[in-house]
Backbone as a printed PyTorch tensor [residue, N CA C, xyz], in Angstrom:
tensor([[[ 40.8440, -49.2960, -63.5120],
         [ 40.8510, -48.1910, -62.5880],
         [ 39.5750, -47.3690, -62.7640]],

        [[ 39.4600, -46.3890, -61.7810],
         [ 37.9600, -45.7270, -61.6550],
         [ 37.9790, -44.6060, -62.7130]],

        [[ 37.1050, -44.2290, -62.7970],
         [ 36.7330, -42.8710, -63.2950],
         [ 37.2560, -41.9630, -62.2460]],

        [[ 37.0860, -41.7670, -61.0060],
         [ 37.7920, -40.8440, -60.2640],
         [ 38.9210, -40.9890, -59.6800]],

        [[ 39.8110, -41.9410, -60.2560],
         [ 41.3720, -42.3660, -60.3120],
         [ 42.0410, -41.2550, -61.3930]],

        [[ 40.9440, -41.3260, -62.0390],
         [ 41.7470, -40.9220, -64.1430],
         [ 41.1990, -39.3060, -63.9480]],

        [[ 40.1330, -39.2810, -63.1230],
         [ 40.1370, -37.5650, -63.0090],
         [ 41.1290, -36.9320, -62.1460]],

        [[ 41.2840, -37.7800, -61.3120],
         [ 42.3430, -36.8210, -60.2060],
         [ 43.3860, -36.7010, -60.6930]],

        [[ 43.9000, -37.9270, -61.5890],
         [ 45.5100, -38.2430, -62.0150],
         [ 45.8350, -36.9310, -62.9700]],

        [[ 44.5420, -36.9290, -64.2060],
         [ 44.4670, -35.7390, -64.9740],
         [ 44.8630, -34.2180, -64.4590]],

        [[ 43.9910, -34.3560, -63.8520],
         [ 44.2650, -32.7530, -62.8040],
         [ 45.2070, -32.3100, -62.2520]],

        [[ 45.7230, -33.4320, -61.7250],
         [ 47.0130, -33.4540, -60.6290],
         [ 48.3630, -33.1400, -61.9030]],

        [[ 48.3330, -33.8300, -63.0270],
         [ 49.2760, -33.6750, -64.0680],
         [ 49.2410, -32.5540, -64.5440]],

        [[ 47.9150, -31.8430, -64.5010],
         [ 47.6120, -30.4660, -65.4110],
         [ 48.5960, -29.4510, -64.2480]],

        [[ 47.9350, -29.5030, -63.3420],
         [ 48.5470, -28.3300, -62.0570],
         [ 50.5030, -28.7660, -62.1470]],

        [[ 51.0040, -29.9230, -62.1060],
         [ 52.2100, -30.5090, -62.1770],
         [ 52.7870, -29.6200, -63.8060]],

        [[ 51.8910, -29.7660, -64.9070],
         [ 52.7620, -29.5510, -65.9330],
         [ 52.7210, -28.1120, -65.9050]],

        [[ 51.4610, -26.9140, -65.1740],
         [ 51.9470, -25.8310, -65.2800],
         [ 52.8440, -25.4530, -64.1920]],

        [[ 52.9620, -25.9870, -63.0640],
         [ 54.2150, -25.2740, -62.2030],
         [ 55.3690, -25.9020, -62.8750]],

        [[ 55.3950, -26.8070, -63.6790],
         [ 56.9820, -27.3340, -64.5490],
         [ 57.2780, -25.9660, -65.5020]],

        [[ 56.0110, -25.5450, -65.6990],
         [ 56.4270, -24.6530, -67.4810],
         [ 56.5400, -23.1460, -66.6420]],

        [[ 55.8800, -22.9300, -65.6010],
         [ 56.6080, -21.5040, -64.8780],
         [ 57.5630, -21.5250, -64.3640]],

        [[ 58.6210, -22.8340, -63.6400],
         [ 59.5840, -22.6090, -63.3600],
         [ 60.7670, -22.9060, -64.7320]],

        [[ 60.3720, -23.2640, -65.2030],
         [ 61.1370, -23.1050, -66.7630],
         [ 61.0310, -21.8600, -67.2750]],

        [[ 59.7390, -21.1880, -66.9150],
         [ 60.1790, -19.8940, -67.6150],
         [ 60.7570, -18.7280, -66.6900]],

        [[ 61.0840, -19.2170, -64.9860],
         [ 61.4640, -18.7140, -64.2830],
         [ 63.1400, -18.6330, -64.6790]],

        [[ 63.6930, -19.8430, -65.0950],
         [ 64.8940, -19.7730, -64.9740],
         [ 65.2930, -19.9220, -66.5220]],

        [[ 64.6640, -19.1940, -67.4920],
         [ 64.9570, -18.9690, -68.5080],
         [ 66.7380, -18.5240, -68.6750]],

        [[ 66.6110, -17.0490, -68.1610],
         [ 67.7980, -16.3570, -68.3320],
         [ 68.9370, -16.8580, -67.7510]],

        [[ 69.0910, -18.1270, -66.6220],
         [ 70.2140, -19.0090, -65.6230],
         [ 70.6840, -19.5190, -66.8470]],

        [[ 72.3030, -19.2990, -66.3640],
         [ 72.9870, -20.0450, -66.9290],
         [ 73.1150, -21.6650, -66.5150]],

        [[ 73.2640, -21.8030, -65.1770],
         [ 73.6860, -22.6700, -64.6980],
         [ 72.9380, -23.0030, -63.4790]],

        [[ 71.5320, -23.9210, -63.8170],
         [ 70.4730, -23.8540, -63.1830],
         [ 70.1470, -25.4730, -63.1560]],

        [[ 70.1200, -26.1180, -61.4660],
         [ 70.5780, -27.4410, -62.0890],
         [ 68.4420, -27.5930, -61.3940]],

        [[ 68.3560, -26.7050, -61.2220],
         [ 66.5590, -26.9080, -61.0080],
         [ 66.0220, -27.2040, -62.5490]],

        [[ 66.6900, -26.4630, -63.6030],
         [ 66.2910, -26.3420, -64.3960],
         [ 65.7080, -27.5560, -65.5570]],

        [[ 66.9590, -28.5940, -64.9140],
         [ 66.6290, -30.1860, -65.5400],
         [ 65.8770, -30.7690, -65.1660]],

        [[ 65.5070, -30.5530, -64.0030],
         [ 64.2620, -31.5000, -63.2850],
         [ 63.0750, -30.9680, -62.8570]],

        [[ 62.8080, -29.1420, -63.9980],
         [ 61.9890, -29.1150, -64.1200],
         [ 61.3770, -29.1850, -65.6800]],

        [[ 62.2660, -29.6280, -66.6220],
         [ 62.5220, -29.6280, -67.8890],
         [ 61.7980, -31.7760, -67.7750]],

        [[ 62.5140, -32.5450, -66.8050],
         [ 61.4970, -33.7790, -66.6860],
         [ 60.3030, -33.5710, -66.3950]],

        [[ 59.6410, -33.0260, -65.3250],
         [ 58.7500, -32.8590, -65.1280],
         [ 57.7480, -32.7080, -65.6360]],

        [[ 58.0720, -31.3200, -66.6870],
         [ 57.0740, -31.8160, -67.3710],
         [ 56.7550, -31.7010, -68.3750]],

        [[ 57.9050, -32.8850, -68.8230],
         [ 57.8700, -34.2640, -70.1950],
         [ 56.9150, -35.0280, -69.7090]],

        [[ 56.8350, -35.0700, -68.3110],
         [ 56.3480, -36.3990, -67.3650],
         [ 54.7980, -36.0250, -67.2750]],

        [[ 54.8000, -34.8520, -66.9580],
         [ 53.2390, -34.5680, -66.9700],
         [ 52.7180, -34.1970, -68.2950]],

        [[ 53.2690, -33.9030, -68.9850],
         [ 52.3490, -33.9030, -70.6510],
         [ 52.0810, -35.4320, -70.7890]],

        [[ 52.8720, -36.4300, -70.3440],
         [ 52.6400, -37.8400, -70.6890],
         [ 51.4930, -38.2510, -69.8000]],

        [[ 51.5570, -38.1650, -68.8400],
         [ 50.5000, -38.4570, -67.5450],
         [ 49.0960, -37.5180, -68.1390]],

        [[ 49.2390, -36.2400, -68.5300],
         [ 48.0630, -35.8930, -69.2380],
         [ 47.6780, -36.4260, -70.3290]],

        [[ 48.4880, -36.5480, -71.0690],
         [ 48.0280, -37.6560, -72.3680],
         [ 47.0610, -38.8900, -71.8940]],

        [[ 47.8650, -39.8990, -70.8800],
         [ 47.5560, -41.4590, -70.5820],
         [ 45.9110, -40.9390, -69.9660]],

        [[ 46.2940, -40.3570, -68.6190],
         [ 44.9100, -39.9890, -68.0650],
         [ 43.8030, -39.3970, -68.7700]],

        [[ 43.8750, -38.6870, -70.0100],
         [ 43.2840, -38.3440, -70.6050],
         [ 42.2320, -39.3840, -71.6700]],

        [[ 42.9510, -40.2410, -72.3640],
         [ 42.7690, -41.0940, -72.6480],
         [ 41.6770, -42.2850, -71.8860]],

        [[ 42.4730, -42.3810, -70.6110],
         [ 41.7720, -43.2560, -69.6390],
         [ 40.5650, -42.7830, -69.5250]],

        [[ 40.7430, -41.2290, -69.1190],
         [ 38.7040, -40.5640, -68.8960],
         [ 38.1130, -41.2390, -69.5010]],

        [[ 38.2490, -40.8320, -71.3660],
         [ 37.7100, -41.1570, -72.3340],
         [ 37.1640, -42.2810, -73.0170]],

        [[ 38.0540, -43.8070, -72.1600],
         [ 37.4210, -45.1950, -72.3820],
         [ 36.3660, -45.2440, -71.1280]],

        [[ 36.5370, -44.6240, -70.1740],
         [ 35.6390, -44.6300, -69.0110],
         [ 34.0690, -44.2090, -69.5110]],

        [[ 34.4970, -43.1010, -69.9080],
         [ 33.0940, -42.4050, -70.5110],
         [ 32.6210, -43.3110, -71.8380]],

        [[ 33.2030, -44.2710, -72.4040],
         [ 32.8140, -45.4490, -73.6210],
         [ 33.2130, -44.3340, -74.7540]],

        [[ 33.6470, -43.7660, -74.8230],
         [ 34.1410, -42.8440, -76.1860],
         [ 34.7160, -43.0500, -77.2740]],

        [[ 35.2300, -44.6910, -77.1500],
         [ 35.7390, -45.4630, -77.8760],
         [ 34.6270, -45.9460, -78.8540]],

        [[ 33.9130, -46.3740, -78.8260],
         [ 32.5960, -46.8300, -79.4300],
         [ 33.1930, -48.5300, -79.5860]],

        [[ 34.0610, -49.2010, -79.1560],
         [ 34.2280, -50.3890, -79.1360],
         [ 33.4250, -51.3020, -78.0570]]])
């Protein structure tokens, strides 16, 4: 994949994992908040997608030295 596959994916995960962690801290005080689970996946999902894409930049750019 490209270098500007692994930048967008990055970005797109970064903006994804902070609207996951404001609506988590939106519905802190809900008891019974069924948004609350699927924004609690979300972003599990985007810390992972930032991880992978992150990674990906980084063989792009040869950072590996392999």
């Amino acid at each position: 994949m490209s270098y500007q596959f692994y930048r967008v994916l990055h970005v797109a995960a970064i903006i994804l994992l902070f609207t996951s962690l404001g609506t988590l801290a939106a519905l802190a005080g809900a008891e019974k908040a069924p948004l609350r689970r699927i924004a609690a996946v979300a972003h599990g999902l985007a810390l992972t997608v930032v991880l992978v894409a992150g990674f990906g930049l980084l063989a792009r750019l040869g950072m590996f030295g392999a």
